[in-house]
PDB file of C-alpha atoms in Angstrom:
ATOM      1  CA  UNK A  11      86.587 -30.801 145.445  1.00 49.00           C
ATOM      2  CA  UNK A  12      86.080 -31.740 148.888  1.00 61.00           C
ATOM      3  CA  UNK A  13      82.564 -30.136 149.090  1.00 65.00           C
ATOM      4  CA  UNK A  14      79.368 -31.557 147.720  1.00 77.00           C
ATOM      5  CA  UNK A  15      77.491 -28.537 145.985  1.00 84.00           C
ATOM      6  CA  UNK A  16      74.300 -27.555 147.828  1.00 88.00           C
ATOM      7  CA  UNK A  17      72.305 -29.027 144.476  1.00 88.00           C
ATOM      8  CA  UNK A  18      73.302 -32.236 145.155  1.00 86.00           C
ATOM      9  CA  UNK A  19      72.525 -32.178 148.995  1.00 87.00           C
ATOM     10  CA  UNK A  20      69.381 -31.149 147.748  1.00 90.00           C
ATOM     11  CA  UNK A  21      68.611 -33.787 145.321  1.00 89.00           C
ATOM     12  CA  UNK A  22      70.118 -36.540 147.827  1.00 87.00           C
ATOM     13  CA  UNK A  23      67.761 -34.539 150.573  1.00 90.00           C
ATOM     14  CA  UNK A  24      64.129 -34.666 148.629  1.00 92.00           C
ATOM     15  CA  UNK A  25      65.019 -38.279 147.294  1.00 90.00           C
ATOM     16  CA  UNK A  26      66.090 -39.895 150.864  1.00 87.00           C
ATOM     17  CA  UNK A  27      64.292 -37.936 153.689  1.00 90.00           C
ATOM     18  CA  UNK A  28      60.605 -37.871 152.357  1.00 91.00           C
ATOM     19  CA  UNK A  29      58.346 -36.043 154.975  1.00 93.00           C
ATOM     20  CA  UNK A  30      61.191 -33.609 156.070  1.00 94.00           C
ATOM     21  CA  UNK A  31      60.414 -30.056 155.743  1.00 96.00           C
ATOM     22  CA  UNK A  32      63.509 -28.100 154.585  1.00 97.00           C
ATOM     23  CA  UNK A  33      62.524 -23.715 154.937  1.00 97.00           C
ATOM     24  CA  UNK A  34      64.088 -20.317 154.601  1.00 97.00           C
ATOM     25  CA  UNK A  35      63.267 -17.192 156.202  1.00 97.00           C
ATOM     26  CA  UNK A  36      64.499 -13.969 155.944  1.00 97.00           C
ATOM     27  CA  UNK A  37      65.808 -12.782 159.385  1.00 97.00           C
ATOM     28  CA  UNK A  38      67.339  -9.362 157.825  1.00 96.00           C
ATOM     29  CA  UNK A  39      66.984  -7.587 154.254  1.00 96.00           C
ATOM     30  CA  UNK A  40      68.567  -4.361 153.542  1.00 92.00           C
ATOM     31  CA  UNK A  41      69.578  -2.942 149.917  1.00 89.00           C
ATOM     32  CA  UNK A  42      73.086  -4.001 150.767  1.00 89.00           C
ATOM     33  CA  UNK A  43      72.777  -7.357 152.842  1.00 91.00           C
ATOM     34  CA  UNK A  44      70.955 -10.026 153.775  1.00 94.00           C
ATOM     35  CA  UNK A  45      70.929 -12.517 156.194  1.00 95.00           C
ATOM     36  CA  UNK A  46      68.904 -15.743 156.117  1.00 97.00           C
ATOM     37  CA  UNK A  47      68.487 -19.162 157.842  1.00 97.00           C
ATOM     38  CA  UNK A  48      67.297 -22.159 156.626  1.00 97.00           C
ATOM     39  CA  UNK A  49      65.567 -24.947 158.661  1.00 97.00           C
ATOM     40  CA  UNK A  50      64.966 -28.971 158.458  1.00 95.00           C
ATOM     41  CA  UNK A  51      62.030 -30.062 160.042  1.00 95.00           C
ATOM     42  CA  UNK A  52      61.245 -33.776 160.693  1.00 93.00           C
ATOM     43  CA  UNK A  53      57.769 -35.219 159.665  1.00 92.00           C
ATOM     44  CA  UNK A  54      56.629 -34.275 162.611  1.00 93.00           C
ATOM     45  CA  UNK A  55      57.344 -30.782 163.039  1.00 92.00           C
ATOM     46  CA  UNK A  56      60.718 -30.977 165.390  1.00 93.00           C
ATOM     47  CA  UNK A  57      64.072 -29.009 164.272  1.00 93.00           C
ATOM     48  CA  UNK A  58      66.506 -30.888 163.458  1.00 93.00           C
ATOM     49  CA  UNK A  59      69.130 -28.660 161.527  1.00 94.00           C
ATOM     50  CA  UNK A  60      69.748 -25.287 160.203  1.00 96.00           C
ATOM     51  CA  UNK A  61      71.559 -22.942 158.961  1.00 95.00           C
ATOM     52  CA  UNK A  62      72.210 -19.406 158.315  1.00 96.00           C
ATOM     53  CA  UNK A  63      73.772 -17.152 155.582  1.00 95.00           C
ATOM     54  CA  UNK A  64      74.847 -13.804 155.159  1.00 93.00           C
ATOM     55  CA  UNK A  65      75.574 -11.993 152.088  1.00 91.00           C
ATOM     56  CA  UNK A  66      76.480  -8.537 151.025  1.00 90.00           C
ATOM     57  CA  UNK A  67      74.671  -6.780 147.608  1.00 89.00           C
ATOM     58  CA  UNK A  68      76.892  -6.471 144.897  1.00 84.00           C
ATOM     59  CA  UNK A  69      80.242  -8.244 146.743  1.00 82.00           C
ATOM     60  CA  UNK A  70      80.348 -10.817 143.912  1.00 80.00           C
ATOM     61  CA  UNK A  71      79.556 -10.627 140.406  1.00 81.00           C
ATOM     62  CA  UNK A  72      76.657 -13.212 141.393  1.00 82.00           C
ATOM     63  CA  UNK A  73      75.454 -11.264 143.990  1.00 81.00           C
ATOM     64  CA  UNK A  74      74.803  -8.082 142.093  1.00 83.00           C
ATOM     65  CA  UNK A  75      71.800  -9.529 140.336  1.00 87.00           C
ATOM     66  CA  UNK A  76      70.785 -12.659 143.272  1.00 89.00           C
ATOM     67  CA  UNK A  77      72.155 -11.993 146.681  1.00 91.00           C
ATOM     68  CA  UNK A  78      69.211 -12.503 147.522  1.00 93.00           C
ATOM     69  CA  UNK A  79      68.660 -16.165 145.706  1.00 94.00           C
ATOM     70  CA  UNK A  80      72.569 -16.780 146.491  1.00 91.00           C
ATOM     71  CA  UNK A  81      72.036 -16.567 150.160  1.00 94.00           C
ATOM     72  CA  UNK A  82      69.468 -18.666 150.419  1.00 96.00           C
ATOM     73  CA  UNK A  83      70.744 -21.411 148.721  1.00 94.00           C
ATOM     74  CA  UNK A  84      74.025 -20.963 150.771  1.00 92.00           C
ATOM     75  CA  UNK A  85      72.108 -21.152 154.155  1.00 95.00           C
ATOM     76  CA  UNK A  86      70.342 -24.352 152.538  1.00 96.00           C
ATOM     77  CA  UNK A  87      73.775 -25.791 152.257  1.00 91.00           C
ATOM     78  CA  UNK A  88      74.731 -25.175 155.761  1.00 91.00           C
ATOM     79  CA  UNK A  89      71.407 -26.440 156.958  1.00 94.00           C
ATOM     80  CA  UNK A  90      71.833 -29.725 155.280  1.00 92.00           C
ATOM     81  CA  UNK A  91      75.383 -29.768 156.136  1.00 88.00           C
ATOM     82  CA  UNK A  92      74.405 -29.476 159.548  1.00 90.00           C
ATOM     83  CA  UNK A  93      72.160 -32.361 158.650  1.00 89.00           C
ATOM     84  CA  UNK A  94      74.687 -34.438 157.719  1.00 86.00           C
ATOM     85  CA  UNK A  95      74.112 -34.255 154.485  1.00 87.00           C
ATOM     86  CA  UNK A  96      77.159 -33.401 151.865  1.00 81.00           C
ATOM     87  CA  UNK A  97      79.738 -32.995 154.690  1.00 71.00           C
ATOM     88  CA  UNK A  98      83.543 -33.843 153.375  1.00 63.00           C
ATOM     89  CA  UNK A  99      85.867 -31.872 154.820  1.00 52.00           C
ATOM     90  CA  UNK A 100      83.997 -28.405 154.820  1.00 52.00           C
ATOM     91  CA  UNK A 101      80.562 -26.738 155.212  1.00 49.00           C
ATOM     92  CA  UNK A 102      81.819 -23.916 153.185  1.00 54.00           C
ATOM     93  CA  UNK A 103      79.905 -23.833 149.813  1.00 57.00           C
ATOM     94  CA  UNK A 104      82.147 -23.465 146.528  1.00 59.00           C
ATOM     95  CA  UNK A 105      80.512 -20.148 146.101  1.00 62.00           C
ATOM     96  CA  UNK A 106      81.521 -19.109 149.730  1.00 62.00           C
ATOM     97  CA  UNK A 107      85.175 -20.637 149.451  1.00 57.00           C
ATOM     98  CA  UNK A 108      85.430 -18.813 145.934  1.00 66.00           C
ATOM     99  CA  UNK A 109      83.920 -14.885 147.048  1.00 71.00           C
ATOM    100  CA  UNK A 110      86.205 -15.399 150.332  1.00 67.00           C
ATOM    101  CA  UNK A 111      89.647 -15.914 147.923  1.00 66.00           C
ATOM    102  CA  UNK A 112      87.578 -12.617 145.921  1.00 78.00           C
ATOM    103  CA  UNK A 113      87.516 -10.533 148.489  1.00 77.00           C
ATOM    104  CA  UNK A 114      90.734 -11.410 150.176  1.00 76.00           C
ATOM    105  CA  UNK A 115      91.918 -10.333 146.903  1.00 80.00           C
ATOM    106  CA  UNK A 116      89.766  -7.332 146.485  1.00 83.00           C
ATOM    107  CA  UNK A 117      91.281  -6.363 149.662  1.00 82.00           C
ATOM    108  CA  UNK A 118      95.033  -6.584 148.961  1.00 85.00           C
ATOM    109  CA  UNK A 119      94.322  -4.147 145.569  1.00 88.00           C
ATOM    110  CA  UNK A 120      92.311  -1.466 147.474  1.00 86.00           C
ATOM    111  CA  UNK A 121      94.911  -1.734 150.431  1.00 87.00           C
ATOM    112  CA  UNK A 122      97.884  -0.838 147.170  1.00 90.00           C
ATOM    113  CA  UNK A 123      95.624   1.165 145.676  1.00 90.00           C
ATOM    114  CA  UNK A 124      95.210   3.302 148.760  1.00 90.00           C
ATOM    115  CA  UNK A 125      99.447   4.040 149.498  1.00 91.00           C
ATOM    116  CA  UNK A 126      99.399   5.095 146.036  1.00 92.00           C
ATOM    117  CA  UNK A 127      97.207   7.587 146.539  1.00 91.00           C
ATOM    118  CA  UNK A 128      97.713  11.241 145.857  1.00 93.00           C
ATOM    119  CA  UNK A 129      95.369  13.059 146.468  1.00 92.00           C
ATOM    120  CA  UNK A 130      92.135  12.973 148.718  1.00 91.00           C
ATOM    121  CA  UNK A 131      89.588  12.947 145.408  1.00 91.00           C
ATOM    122  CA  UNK A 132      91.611   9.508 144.540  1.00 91.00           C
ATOM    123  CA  UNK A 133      90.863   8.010 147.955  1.00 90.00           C
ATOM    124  CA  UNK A 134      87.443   8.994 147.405  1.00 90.00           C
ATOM    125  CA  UNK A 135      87.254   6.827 144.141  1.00 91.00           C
ATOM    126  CA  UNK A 136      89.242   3.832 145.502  1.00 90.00           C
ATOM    127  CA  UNK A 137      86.574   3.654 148.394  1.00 89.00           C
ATOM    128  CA  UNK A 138      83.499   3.573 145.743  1.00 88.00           C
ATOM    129  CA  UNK A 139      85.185   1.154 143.485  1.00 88.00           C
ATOM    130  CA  UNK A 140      86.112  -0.918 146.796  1.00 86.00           C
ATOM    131  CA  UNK A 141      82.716  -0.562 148.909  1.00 85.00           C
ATOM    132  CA  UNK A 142      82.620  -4.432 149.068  1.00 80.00           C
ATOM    133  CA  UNK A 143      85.367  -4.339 151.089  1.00 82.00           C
ATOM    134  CA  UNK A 144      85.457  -0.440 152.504  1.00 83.00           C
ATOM    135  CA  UNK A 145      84.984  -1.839 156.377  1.00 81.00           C
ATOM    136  CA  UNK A 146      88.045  -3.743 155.808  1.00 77.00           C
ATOM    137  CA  UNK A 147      89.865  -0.804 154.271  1.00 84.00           C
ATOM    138  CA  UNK A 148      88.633   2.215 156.193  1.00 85.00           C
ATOM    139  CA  UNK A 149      90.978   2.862 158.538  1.00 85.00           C
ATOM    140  CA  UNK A 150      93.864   2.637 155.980  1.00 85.00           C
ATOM    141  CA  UNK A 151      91.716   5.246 154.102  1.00 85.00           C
ATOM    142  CA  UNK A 152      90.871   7.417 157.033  1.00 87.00           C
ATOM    143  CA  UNK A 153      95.023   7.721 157.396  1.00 88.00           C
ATOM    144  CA  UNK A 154      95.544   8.360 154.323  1.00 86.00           C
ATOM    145  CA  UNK A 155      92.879  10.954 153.759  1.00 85.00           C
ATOM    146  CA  UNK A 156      94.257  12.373 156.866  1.00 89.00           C
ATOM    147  CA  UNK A 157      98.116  12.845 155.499  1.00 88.00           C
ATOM    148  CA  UNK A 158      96.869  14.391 152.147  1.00 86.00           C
TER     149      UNK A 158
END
C-alpha cells in the first residue's frame, strides 16, 4: 500500500499531538450526498489543517448503510493528511482509491449496457440500476432514448 489508513493517522494523531483538536462538520446533507470537512485545531484554537469529503448515498456497497460515517472518516484522512500525518505517496484513502476503480467500472457496464439497448423501457431500467453513475451516463442515455 502506499497509503496509511485514516485509523492509523488517527491513532498516531491522539497519541503524538495531545491538545490538538481534530472536528467535523457537516457543510451539506441531502438523502443522496453529503459533503463534510474536517478540521485540526492547535491547543490554542488556530487552524492548522483540514479537509473535506464528499460522498454520494448508496454509490458503494459501504455507503448504502454509512455515507454518512464513511465521509467523515474520509475528510478526517485528508485533514490529517494535510497535517502531515500518513502522507506516502497519496492523500487518497483506500476506500476512495477502491469506489473510484468501482465506479469507473460501473461506468464502462452502464455505457455497454446502454448501445445494447432496445427499447426505451430498457434505458429506463439501466438508468435506475446505474443512478450512481447516471450524470456520467446521461447524455449517452438521452441519445439513445432519442433513436428508439
Amino acid at each position: 500500500k502506499n497509503y496509511v489508513e485514516v485509523n492509523e493517522r488517527l491513532k498516531y494523531f491522539r497519541k503524538n499531538f495531545a491538545g490538538y483538536c481534530l472536528i467535523s462538520e457537516i457543510v451539506e446533507l441531502t438523502d443522496e450526498r453529503i459533503v463534510m470537512k474536517a478540521t485540526i485545531t492547535s491547543p490554542e484554537g488556530f487552524e492548522v489543517a483540514n479537509g473535506t469529503a464528499y460522498e454520494l448515498a448508496g454509490s458503494s456497497f459501504i455507503n448504502k448503510t454509512s455515507y454518512i460515517e464513511n465521509c467523515e472518516t474520509s475528510a478526517f484522512g485528508r485533514a490529517l493528511a494535510n497535517f502531515g500525518i500518513g502522507l506516502d505517496n497519496s492523500v487518497a484513502s483506500a476506500d476512495e482509491v477502491s469506489q473510484a476503480i468501482e465506479l469507473q467500472d460501473m461506468e464502462k457496464t452502464a455505457l455497454l449496457e446502454v448501445s445494447q439497448a432496445k427499447t426505451k423501457e430498457e434505458l429506463k431500467i439501466i438508468a435506475e440500476k446505474f443512478k450512481p453513475v447516471r450524470k456520467l451516463i446521461d447524455a449517452k442515455l438521452k441519445e439513445k432514448y432519442a433513436k428508439l
